[in-house]
Coordinates of C-alpha atoms in Angstrom, one line a residue:
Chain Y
X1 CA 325.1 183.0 -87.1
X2 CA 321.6 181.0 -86.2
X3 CA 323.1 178.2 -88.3
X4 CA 326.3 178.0 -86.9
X5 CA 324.6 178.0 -82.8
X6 CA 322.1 175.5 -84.1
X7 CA 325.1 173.2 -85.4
X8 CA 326.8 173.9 -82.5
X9 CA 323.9 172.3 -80.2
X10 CA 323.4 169.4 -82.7
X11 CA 326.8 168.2 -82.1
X12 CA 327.1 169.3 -78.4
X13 CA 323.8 167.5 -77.8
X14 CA 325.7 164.1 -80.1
X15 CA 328.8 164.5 -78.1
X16 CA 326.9 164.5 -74.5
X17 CA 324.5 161.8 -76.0
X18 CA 321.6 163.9 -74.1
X19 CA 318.3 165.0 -75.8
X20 CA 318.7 164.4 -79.2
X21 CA 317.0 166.0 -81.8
X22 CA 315.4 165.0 -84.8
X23 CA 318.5 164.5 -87.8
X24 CA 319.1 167.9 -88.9
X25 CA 318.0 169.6 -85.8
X26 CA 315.4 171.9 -87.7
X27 CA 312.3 170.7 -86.4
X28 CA 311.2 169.4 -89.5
X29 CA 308.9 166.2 -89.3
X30 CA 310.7 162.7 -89.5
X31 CA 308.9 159.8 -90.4
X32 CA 311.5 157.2 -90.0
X33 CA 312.9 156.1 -87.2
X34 CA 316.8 157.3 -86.0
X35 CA 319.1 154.2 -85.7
X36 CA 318.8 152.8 -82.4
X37 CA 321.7 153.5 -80.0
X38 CA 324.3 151.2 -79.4
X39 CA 323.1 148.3 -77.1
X40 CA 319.3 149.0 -78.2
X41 CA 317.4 146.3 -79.8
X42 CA 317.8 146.0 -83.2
X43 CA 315.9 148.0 -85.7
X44 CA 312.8 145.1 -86.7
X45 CA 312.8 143.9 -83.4
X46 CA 310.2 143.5 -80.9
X47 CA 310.1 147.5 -79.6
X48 CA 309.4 148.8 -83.2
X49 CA 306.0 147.8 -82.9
X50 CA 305.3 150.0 -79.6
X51 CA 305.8 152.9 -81.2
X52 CA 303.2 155.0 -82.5
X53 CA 303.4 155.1 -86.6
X54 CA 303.5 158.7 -88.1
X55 CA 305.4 161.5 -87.7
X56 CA 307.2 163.3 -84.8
X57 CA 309.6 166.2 -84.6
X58 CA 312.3 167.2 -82.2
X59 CA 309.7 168.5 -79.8
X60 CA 307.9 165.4 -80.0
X61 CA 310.9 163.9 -78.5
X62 CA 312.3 166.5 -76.3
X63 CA 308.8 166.7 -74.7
X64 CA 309.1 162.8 -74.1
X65 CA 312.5 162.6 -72.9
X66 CA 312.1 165.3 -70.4
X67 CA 308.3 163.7 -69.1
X68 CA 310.0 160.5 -68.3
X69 CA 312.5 162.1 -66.4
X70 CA 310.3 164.5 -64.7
X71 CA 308.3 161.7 -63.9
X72 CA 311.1 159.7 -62.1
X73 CA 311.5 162.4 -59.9
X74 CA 307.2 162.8 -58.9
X75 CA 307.2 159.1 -58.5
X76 CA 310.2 159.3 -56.1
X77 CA 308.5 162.5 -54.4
X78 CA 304.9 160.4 -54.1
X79 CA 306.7 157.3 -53.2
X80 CA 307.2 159.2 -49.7
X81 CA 303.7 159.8 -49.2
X82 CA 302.7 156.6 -47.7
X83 CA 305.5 156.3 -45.0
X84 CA 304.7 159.8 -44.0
X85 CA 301.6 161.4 -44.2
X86 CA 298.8 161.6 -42.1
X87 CA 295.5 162.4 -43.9
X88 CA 294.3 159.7 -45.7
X89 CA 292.8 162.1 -48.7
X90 CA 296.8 162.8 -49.5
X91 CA 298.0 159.2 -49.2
X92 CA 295.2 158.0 -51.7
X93 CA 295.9 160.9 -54.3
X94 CA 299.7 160.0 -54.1
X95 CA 299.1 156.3 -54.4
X96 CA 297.1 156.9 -57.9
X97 CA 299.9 159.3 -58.8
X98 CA 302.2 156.9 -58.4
X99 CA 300.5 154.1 -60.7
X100 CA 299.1 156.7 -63.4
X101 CA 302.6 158.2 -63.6
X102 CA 304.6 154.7 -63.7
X103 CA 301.8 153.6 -66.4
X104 CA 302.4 156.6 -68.3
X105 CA 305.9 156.3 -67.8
X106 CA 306.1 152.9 -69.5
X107 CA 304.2 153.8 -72.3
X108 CA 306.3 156.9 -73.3
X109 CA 309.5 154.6 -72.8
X110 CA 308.3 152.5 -75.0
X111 CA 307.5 154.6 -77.6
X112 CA 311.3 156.4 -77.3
X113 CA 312.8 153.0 -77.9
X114 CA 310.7 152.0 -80.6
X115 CA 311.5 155.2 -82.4
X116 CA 315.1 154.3 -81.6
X117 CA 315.9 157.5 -78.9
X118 CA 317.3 157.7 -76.0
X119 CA 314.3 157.1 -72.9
X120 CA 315.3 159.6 -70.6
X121 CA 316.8 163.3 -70.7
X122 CA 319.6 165.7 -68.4
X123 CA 317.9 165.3 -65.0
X124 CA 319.5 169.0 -64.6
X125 CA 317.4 169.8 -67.5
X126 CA 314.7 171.9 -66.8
X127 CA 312.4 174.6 -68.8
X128 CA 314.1 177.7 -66.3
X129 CA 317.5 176.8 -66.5
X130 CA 318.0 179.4 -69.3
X131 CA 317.3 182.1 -67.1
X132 CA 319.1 180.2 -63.8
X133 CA 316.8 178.0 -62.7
X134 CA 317.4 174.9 -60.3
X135 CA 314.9 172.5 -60.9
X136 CA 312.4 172.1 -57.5
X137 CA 313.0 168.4 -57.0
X138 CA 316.1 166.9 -56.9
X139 CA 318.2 164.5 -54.6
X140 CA 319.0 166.7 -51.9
X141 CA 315.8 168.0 -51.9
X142 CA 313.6 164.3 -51.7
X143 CA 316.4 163.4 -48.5
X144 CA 315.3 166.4 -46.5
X145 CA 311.7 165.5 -47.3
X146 CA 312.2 162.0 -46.5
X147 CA 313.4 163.1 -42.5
X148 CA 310.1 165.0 -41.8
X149 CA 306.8 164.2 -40.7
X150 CA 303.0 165.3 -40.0
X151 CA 302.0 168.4 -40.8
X152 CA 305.5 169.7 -41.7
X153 CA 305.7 167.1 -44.5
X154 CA 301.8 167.5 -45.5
X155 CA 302.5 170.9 -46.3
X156 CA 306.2 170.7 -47.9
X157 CA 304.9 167.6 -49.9
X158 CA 302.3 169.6 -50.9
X159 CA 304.1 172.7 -52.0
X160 CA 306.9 170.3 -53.9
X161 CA 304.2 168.2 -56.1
X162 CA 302.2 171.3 -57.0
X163 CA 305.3 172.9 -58.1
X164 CA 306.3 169.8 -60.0
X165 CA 303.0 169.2 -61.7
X166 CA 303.0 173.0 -62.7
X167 CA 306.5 172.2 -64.5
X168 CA 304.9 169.3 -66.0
X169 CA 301.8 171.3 -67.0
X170 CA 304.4 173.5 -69.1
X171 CA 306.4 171.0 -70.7
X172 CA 302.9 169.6 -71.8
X173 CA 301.8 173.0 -73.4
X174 CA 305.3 173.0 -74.7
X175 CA 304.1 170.1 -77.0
X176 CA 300.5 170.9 -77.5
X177 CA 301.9 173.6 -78.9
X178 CA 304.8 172.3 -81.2
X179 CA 304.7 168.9 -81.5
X180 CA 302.9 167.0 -84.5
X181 CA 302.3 163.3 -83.4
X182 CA 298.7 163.1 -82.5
X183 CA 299.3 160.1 -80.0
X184 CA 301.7 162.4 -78.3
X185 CA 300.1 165.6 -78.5
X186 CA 296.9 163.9 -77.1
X187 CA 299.1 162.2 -74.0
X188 CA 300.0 165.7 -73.3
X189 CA 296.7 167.2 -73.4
X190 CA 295.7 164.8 -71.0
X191 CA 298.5 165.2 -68.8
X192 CA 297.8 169.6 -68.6
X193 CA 294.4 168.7 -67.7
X194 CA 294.6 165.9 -65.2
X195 CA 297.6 167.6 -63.4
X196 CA 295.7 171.2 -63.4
X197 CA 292.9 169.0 -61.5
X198 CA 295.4 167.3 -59.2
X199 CA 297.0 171.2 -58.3
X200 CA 293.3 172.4 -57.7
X201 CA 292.6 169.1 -55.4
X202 CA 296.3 170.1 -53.3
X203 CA 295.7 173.5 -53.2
X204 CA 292.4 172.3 -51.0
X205 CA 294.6 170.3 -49.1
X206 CA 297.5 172.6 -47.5
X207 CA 296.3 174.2 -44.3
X208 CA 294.7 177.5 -44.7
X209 CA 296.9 179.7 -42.5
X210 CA 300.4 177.8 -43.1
Chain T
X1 CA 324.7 185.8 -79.1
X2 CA 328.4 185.0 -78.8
X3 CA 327.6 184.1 -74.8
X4 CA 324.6 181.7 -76.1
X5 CA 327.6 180.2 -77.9
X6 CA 330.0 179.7 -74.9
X7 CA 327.1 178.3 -73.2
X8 CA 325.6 176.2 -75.6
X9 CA 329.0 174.0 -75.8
X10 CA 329.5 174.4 -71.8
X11 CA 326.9 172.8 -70.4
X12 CA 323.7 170.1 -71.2
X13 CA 321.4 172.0 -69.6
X14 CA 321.6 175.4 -71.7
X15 CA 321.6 173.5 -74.8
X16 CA 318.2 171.8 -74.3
X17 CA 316.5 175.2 -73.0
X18 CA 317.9 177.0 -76.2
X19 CA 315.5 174.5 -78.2
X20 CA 313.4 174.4 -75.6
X21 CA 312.7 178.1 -75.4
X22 CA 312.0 178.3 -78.9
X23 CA 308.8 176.8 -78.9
X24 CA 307.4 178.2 -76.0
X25 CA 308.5 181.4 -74.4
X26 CA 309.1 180.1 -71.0
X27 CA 308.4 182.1 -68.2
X28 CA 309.3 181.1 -64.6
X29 CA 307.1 181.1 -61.7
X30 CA 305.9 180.7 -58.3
X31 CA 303.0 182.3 -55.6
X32 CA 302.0 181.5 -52.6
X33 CA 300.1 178.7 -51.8
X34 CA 299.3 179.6 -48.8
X35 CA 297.2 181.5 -46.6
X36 CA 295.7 180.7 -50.6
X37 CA 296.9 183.7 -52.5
X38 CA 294.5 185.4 -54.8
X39 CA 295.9 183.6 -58.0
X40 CA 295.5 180.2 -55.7
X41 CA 292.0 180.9 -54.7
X42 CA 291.6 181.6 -58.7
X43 CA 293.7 178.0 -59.6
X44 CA 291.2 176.2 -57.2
X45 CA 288.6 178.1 -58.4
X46 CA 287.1 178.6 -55.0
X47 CA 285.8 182.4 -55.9
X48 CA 282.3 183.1 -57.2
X49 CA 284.1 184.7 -60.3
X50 CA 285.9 183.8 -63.5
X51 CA 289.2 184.8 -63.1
X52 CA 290.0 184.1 -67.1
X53 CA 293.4 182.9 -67.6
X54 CA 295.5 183.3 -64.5
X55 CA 293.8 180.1 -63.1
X56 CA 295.2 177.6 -65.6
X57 CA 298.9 179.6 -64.5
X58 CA 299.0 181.3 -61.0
X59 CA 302.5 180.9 -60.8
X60 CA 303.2 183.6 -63.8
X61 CA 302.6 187.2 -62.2
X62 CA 306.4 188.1 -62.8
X63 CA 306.8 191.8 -64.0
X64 CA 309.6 194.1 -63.6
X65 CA 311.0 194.6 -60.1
X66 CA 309.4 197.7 -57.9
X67 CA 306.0 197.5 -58.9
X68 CA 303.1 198.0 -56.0
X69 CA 300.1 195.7 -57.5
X70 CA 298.7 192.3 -57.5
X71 CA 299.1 191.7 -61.1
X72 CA 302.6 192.8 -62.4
X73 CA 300.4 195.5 -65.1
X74 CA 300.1 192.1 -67.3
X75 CA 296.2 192.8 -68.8
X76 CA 295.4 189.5 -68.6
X77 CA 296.0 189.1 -65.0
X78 CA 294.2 192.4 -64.0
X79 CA 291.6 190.7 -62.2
X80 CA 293.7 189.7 -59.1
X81 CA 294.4 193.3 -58.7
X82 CA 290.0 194.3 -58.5
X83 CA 289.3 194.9 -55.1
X84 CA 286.0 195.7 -55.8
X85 CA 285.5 191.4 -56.3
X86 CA 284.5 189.0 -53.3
X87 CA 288.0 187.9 -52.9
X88 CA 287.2 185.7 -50.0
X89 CA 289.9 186.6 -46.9
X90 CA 291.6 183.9 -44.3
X91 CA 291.5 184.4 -41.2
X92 CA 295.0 184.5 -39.5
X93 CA 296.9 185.5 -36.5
X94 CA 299.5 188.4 -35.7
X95 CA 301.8 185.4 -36.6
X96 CA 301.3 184.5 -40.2
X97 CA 303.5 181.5 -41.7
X98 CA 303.7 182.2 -45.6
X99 CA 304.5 179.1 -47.8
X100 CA 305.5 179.2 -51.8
X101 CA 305.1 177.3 -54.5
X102 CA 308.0 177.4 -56.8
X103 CA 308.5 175.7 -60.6
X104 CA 312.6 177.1 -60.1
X105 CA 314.6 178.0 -57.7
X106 CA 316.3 181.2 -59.3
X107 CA 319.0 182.8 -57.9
X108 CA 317.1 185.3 -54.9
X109 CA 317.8 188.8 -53.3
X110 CA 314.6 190.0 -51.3
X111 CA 311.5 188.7 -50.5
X112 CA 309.2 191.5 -49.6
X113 CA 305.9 191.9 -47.8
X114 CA 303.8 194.7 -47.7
X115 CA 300.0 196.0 -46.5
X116 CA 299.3 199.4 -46.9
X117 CA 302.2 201.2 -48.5
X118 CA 304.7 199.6 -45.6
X119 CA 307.0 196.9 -46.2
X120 CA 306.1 194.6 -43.0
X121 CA 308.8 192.6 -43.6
X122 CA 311.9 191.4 -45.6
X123 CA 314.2 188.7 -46.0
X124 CA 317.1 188.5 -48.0
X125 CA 318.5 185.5 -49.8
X126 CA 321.8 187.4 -50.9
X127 CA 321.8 186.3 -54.4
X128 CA 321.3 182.8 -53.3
X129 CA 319.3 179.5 -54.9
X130 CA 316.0 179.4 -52.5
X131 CA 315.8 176.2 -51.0
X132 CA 313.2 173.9 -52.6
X133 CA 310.2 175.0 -50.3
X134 CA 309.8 178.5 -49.2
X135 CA 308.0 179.0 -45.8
X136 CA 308.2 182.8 -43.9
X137 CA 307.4 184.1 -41.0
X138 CA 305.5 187.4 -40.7
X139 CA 304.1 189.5 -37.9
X140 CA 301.4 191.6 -38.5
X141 CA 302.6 194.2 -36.3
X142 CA 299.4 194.3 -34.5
X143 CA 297.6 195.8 -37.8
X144 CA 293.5 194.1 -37.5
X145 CA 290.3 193.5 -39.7
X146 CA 290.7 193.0 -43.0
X147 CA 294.1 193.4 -44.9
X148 CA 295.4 193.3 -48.4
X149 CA 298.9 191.9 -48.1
X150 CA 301.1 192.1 -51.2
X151 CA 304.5 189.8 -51.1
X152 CA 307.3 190.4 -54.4
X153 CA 309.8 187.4 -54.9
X154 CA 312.5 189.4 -56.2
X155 CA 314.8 187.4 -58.4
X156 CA 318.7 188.4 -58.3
X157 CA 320.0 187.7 -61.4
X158 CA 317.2 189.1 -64.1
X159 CA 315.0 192.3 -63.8
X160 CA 312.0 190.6 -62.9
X161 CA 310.2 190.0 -59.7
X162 CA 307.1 188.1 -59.3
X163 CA 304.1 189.7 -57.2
X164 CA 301.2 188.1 -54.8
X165 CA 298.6 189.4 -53.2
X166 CA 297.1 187.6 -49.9
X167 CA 293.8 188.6 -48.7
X168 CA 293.6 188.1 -44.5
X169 CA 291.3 188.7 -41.9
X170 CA 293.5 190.0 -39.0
X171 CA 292.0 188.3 -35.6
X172 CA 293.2 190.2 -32.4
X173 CA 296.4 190.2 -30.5
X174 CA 296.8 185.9 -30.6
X175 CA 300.2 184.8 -31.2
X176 CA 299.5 181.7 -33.3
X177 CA 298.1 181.4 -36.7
X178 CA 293.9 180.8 -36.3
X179 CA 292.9 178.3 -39.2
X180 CA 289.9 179.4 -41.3
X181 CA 287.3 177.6 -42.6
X182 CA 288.0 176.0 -46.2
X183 CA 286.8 179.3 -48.4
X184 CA 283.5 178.1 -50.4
X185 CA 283.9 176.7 -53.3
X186 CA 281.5 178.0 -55.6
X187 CA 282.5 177.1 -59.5
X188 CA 284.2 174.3 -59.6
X189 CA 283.8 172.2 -62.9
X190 CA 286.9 169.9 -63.3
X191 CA 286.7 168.9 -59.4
X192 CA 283.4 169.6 -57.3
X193 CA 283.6 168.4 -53.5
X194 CA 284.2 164.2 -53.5
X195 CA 280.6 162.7 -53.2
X196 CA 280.3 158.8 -52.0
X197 CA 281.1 156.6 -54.8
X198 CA 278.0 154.6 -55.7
X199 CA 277.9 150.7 -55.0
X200 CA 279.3 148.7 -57.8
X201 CA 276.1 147.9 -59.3
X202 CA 277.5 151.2 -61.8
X203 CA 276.5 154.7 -62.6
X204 CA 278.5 157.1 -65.4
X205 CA 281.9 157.9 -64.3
X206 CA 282.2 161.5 -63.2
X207 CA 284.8 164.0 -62.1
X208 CA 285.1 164.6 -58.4
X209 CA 283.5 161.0 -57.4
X210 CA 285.3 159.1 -55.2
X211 CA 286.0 155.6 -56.2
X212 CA 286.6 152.6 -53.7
X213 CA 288.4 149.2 -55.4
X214 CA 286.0 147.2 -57.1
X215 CA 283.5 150.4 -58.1
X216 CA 281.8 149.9 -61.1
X217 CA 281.7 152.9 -64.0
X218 CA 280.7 153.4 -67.5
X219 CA 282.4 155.3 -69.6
X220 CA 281.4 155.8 -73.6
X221 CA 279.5 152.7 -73.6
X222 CA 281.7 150.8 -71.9
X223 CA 281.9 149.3 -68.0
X224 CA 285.0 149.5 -66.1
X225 CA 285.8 148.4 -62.7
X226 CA 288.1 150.3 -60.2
X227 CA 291.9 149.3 -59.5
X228 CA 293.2 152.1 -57.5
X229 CA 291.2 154.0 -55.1
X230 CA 291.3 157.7 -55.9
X231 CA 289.0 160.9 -56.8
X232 CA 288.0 161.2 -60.0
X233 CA 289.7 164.1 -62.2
X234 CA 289.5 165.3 -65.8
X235 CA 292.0 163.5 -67.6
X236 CA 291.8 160.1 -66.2
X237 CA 289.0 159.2 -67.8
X238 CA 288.8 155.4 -67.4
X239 CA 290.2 154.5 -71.0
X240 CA 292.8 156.7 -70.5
X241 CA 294.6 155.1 -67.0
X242 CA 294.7 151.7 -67.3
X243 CA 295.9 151.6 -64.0
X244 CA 292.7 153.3 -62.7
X245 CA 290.5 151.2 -64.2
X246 CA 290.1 148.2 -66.1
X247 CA 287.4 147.3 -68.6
X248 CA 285.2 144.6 -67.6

């Protein structure tokens, strides 16, 4: 029965060309590469040599698919920041957001193409959908944000990026925990600890008594 | 099983929480941010305590619905529910404006508020996705002096609810909200208060400096100067954002 669900999600996860998993789907380490997907740079070509040599696993992958997503959506959340808000304090932490998480978002591209996977997963994927979960930050969400102002933005800004960087915190631990490439593991040991220190510096930030 | 099946070939988003949820058993999450919760005060670590482990995830006091406590009976979390500690208190209003931090928005029935053994108030969602922030309204009903209040996000479609506790200094019969001083922070080693970021002739980079373009750090041996104004945190150390900091 485990067998047959975990083919199942192999080819459901082929047919929807979504997060793909390593070639058998068991989490077993691969070494080598998956053939790039159609349109991608040939195997031998220029993007082979950004990506990290050793092993990875599914969760190596999963964990990067699903960061460069997440991070499309903080860098369109931060990306409001400097329109809208008021104290300079938040307008200076969202500006180094924004080029940390484009930097980082660059590098973990680049090492998805040169292992030959996809660079981005189902933005509706999230670590709560199982049990119902909307992600926090989508479209709709990032337009109402975008029509407010002053203190009523501060604090919804506030209260969406912590929530985001807790979600990001997660998927990181996700891989600390499972994944096997140390380049990887150690990007997401850095991203737990710098986004637990950006959620203590907000915290400080939203006004005491709401 | 057979309904993980269905779901597995209906939609994207089950299928990559099934392998997601096998390596870590994702729980969901939120608290209140503020008035600064007790788990908030813990994640900013702005107490004179060690909380232990429910600073590094405030957002994970979920337990099953109708408990009465600050900590869901999770051992680990017992802390938040010691009265006996210095949990510092904000001072508020008989108006008190209650905003959330969610990582989901799942499916809601009530959100309850309680001091004392009374329910002060409640709203009900009706089953429905929260919106993406969660802000409420609460009178005090001219309760005063020092109150424990306890709020329960109750979640509609699982058995679980996930329990805050608020500590608030009731002023007298004022109508509006009365901010509080920032509570002290006392232990604070990933970010202590920003200090002045030296001149470029250098200094060792540390956590909680702030850094002007064109600072001067180093950093293992090295020097790097300052891109990107910001405050200093663990995990952007300069070798590790080169968009912080570039070596010189």
């Amino acid at each position: 029965m485990n067998r047959f669900r975990r083919t199942l999600i192999v080819a459901t996860l082929v047919l929807l060309g979504g997060c793909a998993p390593g070639p058998a789907g068991t989490g077993v380490p691969v070494a080598a590469p998956a053939p790039p997907p159609p349109g991608a740079t040939p195997t031998g070509a220029a993007p082979a040599a950004t990506a990290p040599s050793g092993e990875f696993n599914d969760t190596d992958v999963m964990f990067l698919q699903m960061m460069v997503t997440s991070h499309g959506q903080g860098l369109a959340l931060v990306r409001l920041a400097p329109e809208r808000a008021e104290r300079e304090e938040l307008k200076i932490l969202a500006a180094a957001i924004d080029v940390t998480q484009e930097s980082e978002q660059r590098t973990m591209r680049d090492w998805l193409t040169g292992w030959g996977r996809t660079t981005s997963a189902d933005p509706d994927a999230n670590v709560h959908a199982e049990h119902g979960g909307l992600p926090v930050l989508g479209p709709a969400q990032l337009t109402a944000l975008s029509k407010s102002s002053g203190t009523a933005f501060e604090t919804d800004f506030l209260n969406l990026l912590i929530g985001h960087q807790h979600s990001a915190v997660e998927l990181a631990r996700m891989e600390t925990k499972s994944g096997v490439h140390p380049e990887v593991r150690e990007l997401a040991r850095r991203i737990d600890v710098s986004r637990t220190a950006q959620i203590d510096q907000m915290l400080g930030m939203l006004p005491k008594a709401g | 099983m057979r309904r993980t099946v269905v779901l597995a070939v209906t939609t994207v988003a089950t299928v990559l929480s099934a392998l997601l949820v096998a390596p870590q058993a994702a729980q969901a999450h939120g608290y209140i941010s503020s008035p600064p919760s007790r788990q908030a005060l813990c994640a900013q670590r702005a107490v004179s305590f060690d909380c232990g482990q429910i600073q590094w995830e405030p957002q994970s006091v979920e337990g099953p619905k109708g408990l009465r406590n600050c900590h869901a009976n999770i051992g680990h979390f017992a802390v938040l529910n010691d009265d006996s500690r210095p949990w510092p208190a904000t001072s508020v209003g008989q108006t008190v404006n209650f905003n959330w931090v969610l990582t989901a928005r799942h499916a809601t029935s009530l959100w309850e508020y309680y001091i004392g053994g009374s329910r002060i108030a409640v709203f009900d969602d009706g089953g429905r996705q929260p919106g993406a922030t969660v802000q409420h309204t609460v009178n005090m009903g001219g309760r005063s002096g020092r109150q424990k209040l306890l709020a329960v996000w109750n979640v509609a479609d699982t058995a679980n609810a996930f329990y805050v506790c608020v500590d608030l200094q009731i002023g007298g019969g004022g109508g509006n909200p009365n901010p509080n001083p920032t509570p002290t922070r006392t232990n604070n080693p990933t970010t202590p208060p920003p200090t002045t970021a030296p001149p470029p002739a250098g200094g060792t980079w540390r956590a909680g400096t702030a850094y002007q373009v064109g600072s001067q750090v180093t950093y293992g041996g090295a020097t790097y100067r300052c891109l990107q104004p910001h405050t200093a945190i663990a995990g952007w150390e300069p070798p590790n954002v080169p968009a912080l900091w570039q070596r010189v």
